[in-house]
mmCIF file of C-alpha atoms in Angstrom:
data_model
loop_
_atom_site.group_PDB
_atom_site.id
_atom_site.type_symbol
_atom_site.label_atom_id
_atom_site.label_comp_id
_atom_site.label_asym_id
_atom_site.label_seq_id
_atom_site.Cartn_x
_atom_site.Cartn_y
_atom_site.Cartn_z
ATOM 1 C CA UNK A 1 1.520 31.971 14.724
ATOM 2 C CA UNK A 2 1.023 28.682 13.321
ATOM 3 C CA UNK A 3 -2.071 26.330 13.769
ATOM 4 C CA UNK A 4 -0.718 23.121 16.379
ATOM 5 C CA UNK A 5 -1.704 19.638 16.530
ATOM 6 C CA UNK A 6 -0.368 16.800 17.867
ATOM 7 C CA UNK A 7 -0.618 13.299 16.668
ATOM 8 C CA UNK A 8 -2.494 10.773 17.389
ATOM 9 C CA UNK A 9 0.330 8.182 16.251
ATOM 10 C CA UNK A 10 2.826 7.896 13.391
ATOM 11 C CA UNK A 11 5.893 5.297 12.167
ATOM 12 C CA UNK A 12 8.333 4.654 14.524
ATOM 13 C CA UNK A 13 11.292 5.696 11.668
ATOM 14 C CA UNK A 14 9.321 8.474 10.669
ATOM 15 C CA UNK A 15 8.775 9.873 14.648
ATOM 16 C CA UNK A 16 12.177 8.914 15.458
ATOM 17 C CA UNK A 17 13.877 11.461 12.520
ATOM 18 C CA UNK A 18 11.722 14.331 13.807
ATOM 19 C CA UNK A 19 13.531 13.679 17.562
ATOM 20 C CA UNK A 20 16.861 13.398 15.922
ATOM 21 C CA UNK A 21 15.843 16.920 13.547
ATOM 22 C CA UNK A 22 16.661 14.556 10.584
ATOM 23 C CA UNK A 23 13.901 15.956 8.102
ATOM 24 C CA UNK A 24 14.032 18.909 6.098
ATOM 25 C CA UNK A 25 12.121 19.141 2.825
ATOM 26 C CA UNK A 26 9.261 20.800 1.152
ATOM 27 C CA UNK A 27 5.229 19.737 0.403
ATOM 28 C CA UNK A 28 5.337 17.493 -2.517
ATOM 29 C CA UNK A 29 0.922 17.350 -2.757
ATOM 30 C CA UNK A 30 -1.975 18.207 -0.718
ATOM 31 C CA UNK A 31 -5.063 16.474 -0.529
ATOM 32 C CA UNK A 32 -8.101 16.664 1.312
ATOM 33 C CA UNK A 33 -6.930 13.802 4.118
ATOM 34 C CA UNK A 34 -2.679 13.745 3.370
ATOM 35 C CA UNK A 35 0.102 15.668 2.606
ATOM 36 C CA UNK A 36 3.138 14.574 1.055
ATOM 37 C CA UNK A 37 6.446 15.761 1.894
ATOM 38 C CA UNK A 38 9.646 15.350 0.037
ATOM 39 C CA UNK A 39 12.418 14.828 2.412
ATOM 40 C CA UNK A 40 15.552 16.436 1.532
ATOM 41 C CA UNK A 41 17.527 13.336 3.344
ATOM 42 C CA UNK A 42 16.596 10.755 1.264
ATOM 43 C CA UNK A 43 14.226 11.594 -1.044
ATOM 44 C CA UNK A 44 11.522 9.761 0.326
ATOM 45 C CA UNK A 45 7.897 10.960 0.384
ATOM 46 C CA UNK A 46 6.522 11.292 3.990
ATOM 47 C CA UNK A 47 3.267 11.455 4.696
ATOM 48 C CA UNK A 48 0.889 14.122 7.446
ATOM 49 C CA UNK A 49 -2.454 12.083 7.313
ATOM 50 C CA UNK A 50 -6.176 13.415 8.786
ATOM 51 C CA UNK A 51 -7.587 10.755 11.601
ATOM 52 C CA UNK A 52 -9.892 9.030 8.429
ATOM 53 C CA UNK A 53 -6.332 7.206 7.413
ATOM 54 C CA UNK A 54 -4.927 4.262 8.941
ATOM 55 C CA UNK A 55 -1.276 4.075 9.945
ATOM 56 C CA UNK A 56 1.321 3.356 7.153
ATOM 57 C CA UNK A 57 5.099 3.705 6.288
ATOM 58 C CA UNK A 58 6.344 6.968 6.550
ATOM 59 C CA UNK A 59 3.255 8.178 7.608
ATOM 60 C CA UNK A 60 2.224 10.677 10.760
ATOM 61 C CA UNK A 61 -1.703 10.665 11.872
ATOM 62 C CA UNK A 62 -2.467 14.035 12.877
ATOM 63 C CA UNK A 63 -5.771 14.824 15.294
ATOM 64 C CA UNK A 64 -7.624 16.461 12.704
ATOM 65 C CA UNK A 65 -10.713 14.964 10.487
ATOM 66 C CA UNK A 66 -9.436 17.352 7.182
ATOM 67 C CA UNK A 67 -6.435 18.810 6.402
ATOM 68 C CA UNK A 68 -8.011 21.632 4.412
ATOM 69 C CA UNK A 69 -8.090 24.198 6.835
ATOM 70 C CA UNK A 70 -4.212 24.215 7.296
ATOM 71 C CA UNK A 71 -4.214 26.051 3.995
ATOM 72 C CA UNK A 72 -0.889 24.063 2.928
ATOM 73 C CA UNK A 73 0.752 24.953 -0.151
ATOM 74 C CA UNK A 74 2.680 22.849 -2.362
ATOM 75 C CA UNK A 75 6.546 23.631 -2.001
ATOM 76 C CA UNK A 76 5.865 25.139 1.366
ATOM 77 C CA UNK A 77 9.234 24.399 3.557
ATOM 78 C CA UNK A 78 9.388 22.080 5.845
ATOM 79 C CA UNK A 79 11.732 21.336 8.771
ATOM 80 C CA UNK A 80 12.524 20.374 12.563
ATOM 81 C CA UNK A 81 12.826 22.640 15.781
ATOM 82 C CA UNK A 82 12.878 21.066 19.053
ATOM 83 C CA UNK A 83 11.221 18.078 18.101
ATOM 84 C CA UNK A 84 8.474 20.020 16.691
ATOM 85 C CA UNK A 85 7.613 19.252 13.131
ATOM 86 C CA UNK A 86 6.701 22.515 11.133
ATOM 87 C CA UNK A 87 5.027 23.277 7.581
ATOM 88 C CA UNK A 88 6.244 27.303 6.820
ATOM 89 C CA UNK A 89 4.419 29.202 9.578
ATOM 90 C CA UNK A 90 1.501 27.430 8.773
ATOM 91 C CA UNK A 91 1.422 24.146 10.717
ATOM 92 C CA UNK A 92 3.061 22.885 13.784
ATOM 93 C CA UNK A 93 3.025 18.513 14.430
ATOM 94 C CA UNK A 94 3.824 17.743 18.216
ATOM 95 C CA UNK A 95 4.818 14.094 18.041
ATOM 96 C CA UNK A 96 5.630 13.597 21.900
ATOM 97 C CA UNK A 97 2.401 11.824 22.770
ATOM 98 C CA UNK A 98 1.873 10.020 19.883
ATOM 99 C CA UNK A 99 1.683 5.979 19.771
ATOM 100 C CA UNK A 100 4.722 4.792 17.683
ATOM 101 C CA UNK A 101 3.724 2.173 14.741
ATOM 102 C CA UNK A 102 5.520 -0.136 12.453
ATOM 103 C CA UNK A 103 4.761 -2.320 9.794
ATOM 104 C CA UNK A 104 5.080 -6.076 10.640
ATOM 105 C CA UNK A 105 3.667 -9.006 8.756
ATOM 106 C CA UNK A 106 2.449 -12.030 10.142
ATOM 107 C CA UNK A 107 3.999 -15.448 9.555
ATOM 108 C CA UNK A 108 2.674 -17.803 7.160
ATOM 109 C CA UNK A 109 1.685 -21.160 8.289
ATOM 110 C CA UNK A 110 2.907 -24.427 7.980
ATOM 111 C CA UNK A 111 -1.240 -25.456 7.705
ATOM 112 C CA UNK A 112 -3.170 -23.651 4.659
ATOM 113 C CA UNK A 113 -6.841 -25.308 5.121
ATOM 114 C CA UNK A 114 -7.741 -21.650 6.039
ATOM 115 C CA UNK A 115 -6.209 -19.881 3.293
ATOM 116 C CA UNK A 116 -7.481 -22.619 1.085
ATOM 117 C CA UNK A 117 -11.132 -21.175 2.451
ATOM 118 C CA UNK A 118 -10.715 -17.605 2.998
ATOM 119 C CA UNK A 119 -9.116 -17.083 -0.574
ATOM 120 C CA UNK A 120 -12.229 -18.624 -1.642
ATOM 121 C CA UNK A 121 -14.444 -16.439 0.380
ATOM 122 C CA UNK A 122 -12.260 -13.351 -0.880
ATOM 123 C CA UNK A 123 -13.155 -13.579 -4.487
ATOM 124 C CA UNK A 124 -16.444 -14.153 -4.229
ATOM 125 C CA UNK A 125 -16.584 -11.254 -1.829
ATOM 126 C CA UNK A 126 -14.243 -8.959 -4.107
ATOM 127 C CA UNK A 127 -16.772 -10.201 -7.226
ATOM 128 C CA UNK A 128 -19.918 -8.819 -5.400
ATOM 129 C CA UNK A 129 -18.427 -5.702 -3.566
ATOM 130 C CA UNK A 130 -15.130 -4.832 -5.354
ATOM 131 C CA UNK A 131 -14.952 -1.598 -7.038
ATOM 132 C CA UNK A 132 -15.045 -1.833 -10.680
ATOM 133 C CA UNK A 133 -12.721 0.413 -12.903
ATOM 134 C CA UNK A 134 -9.615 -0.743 -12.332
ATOM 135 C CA UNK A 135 -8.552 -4.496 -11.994
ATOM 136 C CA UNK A 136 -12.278 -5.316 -11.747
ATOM 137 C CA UNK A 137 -13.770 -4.223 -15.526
ATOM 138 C CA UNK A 138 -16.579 -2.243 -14.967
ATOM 139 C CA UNK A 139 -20.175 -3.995 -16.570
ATOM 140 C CA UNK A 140 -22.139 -0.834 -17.892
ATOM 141 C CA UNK A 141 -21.119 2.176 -18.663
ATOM 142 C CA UNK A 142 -17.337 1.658 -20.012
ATOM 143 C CA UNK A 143 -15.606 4.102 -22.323
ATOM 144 C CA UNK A 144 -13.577 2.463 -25.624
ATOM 145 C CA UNK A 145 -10.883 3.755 -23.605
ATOM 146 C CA UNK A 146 -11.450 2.317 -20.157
ATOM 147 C CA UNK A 147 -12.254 -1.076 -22.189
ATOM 148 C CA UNK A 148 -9.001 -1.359 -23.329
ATOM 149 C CA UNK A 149 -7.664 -0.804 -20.708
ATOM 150 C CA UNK A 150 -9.285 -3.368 -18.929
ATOM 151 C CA UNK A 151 -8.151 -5.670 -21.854
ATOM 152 C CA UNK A 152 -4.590 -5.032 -20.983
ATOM 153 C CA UNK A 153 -4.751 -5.327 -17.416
ATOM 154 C CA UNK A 154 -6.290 -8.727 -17.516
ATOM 155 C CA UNK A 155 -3.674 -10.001 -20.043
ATOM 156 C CA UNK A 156 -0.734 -8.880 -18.323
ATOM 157 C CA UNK A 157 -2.198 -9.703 -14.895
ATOM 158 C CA UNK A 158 -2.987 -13.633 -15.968
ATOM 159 C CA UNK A 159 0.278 -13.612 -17.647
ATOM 160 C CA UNK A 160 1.765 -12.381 -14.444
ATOM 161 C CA UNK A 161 0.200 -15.330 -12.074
ATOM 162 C CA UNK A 162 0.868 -18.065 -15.375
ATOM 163 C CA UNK A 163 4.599 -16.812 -14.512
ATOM 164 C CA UNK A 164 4.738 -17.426 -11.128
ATOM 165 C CA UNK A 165 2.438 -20.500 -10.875
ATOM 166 C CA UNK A 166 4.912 -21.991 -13.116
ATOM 167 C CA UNK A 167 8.086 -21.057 -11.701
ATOM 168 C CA UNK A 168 8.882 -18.735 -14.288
ATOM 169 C CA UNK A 169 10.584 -15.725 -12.569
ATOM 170 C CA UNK A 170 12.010 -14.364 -15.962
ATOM 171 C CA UNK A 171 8.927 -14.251 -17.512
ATOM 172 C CA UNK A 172 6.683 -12.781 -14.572
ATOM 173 C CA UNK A 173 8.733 -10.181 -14.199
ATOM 174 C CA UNK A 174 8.677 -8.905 -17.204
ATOM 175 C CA UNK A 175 4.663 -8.789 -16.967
ATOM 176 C CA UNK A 176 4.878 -7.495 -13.550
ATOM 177 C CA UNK A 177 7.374 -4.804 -15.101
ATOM 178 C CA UNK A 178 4.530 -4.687 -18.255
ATOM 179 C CA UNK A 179 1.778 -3.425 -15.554
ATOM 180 C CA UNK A 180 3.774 -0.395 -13.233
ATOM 181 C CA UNK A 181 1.802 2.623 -13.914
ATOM 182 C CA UNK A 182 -1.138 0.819 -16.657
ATOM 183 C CA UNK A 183 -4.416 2.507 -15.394
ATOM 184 C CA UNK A 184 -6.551 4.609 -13.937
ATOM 185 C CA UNK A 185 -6.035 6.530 -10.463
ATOM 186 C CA UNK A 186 -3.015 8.430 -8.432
ATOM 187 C CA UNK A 187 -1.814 5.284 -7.649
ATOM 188 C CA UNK A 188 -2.554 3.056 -11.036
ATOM 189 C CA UNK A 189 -4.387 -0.014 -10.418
ATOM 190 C CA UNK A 190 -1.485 -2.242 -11.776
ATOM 191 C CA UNK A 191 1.047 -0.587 -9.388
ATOM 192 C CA UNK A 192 -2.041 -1.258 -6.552
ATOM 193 C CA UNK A 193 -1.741 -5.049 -7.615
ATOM 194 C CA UNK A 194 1.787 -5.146 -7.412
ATOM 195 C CA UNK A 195 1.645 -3.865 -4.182
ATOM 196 C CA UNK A 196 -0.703 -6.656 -3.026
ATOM 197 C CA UNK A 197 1.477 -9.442 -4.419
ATOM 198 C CA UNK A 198 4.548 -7.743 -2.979
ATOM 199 C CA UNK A 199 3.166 -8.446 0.265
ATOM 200 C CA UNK A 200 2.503 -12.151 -0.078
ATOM 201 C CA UNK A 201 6.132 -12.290 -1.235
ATOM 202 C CA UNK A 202 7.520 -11.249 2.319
ATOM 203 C CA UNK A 203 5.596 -13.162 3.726
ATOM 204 C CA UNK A 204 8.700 -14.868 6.274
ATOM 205 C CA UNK A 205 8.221 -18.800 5.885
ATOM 206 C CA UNK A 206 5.979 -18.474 2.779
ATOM 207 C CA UNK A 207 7.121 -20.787 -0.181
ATOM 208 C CA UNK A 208 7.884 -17.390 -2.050
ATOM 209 C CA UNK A 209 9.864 -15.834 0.965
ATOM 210 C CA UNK A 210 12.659 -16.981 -1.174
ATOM 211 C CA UNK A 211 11.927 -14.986 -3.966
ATOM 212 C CA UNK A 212 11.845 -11.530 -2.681
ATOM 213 C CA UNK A 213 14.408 -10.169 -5.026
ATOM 214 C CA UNK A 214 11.787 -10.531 -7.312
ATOM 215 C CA UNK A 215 10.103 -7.168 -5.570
ATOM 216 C CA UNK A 216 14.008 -5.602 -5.958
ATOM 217 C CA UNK A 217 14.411 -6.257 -9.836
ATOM 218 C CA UNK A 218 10.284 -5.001 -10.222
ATOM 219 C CA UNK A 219 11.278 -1.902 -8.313
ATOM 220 C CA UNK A 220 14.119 -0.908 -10.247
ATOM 221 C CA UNK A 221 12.077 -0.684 -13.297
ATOM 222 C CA UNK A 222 9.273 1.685 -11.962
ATOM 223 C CA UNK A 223 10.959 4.966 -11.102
ATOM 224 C CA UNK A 224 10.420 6.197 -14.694
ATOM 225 C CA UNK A 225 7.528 4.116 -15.263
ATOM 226 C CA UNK A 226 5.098 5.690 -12.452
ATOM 227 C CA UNK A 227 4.485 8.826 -10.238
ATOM 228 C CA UNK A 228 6.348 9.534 -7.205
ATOM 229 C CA UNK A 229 3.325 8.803 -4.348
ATOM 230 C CA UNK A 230 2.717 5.304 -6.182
ATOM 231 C CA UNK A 231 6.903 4.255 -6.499
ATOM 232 C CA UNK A 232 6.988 5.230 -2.518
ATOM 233 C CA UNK A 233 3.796 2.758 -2.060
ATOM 234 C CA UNK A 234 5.684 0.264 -4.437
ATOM 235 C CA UNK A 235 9.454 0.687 -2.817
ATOM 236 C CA UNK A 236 7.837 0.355 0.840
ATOM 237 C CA UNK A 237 5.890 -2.979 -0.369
ATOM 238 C CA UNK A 238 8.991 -4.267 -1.627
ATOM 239 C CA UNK A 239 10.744 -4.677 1.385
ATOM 240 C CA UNK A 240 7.134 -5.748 3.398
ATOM 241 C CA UNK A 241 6.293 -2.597 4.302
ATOM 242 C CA UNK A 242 2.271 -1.457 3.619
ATOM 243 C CA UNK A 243 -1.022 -0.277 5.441
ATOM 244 C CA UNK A 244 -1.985 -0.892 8.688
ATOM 245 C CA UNK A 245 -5.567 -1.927 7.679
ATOM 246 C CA UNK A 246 -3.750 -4.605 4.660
ATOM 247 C CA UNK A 247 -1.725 -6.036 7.241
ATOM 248 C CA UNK A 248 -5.077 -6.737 9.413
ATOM 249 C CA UNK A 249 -6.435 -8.356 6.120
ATOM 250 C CA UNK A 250 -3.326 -10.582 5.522
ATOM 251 C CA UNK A 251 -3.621 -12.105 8.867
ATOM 252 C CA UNK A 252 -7.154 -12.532 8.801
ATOM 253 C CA UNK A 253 -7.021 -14.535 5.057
ATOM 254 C CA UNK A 254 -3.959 -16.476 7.017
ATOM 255 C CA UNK A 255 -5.653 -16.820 10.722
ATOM 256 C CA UNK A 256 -9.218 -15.544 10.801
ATOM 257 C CA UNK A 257 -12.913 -16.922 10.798
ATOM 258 C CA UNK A 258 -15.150 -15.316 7.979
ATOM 259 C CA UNK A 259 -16.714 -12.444 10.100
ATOM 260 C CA UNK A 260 -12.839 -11.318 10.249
ATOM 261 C CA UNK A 261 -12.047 -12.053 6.828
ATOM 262 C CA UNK A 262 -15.422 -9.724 5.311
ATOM 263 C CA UNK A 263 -14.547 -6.696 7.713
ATOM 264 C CA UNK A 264 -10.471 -6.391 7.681
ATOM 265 C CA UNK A 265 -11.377 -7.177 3.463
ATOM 266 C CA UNK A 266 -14.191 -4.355 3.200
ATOM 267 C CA UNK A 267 -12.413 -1.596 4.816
ATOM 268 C CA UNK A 268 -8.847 -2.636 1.821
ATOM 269 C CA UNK A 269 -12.128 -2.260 -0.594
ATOM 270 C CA UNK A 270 -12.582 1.470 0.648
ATOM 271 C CA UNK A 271 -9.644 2.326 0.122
ATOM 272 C CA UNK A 272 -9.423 5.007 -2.942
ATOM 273 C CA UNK A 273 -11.507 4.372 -6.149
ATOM 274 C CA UNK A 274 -10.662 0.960 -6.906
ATOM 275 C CA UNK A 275 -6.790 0.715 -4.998
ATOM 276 C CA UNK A 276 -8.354 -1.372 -2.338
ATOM 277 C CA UNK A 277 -9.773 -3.409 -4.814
ATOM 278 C CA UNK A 278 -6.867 -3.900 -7.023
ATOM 279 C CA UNK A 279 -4.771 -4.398 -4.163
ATOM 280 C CA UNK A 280 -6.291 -7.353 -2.365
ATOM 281 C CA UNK A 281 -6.570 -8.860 -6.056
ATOM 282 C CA UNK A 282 -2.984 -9.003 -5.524
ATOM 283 C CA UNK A 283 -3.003 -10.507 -2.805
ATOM 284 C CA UNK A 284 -5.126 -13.085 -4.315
ATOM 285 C CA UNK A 285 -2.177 -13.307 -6.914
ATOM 286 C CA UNK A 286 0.176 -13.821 -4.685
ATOM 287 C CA UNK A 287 -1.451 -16.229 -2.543
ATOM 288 C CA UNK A 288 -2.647 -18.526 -5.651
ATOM 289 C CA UNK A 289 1.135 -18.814 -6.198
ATOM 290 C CA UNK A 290 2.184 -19.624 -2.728
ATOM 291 C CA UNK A 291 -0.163 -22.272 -2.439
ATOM 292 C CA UNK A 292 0.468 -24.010 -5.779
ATOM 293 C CA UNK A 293 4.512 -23.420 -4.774
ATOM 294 C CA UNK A 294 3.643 -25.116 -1.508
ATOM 295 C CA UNK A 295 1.732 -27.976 -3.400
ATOM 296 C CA UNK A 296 -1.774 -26.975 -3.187
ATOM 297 C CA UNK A 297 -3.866 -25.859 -6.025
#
């Protein structure tokens, strides 16, 4: 008999093709807190996630701390019965209970005094508490290796926001295109940034809203050019789609006082070894843009 839990809450696309028995696949990865599933459908990763991860796209939160004990098994079948989603014999996901999620980004305003002084607040904050290693060079410590790398994400990353500070859309995309997959971590810090500027892009009234093919024409370029868990992180920001716990940022830089700002940014900082880190740097990106675009500097 298999081991059954039900879930504490998941994505209302992802819940809604277990009730309509539209996933069949097989276990992609396994970590400690997620397993990946490749869907058979439409090749999409999906995710089963322990309760120490927020809610994302394509992702199911399962009442469970670990999701080590499940003994799950990479290319272990997975499929639909009665609503019921099952790993092999080994796991069984009851869904019925489960608070249904989606990913929806808040507007951006017509006033930007406070994202004028949160962005502010956010780099010094990132500077201080940011994890080094990725987008933020480490200080001590640093391989010949890692300092190169470092080199070449700064370069392409200021080259990146010269490009879109300047209306350049040619040339920024080839440097976004220059970072998918450049270094360290499951999910490479340069895809992490993309992600983070990716958001700011769909932002709906933003001065960049209009450029969200950008994402499209970025995303066609990283399928080769990256691993399959960071191209479904990179597809799903293309279209707005990202972490519950980014979204709270986002509003918070747009809406929030500073005691908001510091907690929604600390727990993005947690996030992985430095993907929280290189990700709200991306936002930063993004939001430097939108605010020179919109005539602020």
């Amino acid at each position: 008999m298999p081991q059954s839990r039900s879930a504490k809450s998941g994505e209302l696309g992802f819940i809604e093709r277990i009730n309509n028995s539209g996933l069949t696949g097989f276990v992609h990865s396994t970590f400690k807190r997620t397993i990946n599933i490749h869907c058979h459908e439409n090749g999409e990763l999906f995710t089963i996630a322990s309760t120490q991860i927020d809610n994302g796209p394509n992702t199911l939160v399962i009442h469970s701390p670990s999701l080590e004990e499940f003994n799950i098994d990479v290319n272990d079948a997975v499929y639909v019965k009665n609503n019921v989603l099952h790993i092999s014999n080994k796991l069984a996901i009851f869904t019925n209970q489960a608070d249904k999620w989606f990913s929806i980004l808040p507007e951006y305003p017509a006033n930007t005094e406070n994202i004028n002084r949160n962005l502010k607040r956010m780099v010094e904050y990132i500077d201080i508490h940011g994890k080094a290693g990725g987008m933020k060079e480490k200080v001590v410590g640093q391989s010949p290796f890692e300092a190169e790398m470092s080199k070449l994400l700064e370069e392409r990353t200021k080259l990146l926001l010269e490009g879109l500070l300047n209306n350049r859309m040619t040339s920024a995309l080839h440097h976004a295109v220059s970072l998918i997959g450049l270094g360290p971590g499951l999910t490479p810090s340069g895809d992490d940034y993309l992600v983070g500027l990716f958001m700011i892009i769909n932002l709906r009234n933003s001065p960049f809203y209009l450029h969200q093919s950008f994402c499209e024409e970025v995303l066609q370029n990283a399928k080769n050019l990256t691993n399959e868990i960071s191209y479904m992180a990179l597809k799903k920001a293309s279209i707005g789609q990202v972490r519950e716990s980014v979204i709270h940022l986002i509003y918070s830089i747009l809406y929030g006082e500073e005691e908001d700002l510091f907690l929604t940014l600390n727990k993005v900082l947690t996030i992985g070894s430095s993907s929280g880190t290189d990700l709200a740097l991306g936002l930063v990106c993004g939001l430097k843009a939108n605010l020179k675009a919109g005539g602020q500097s």
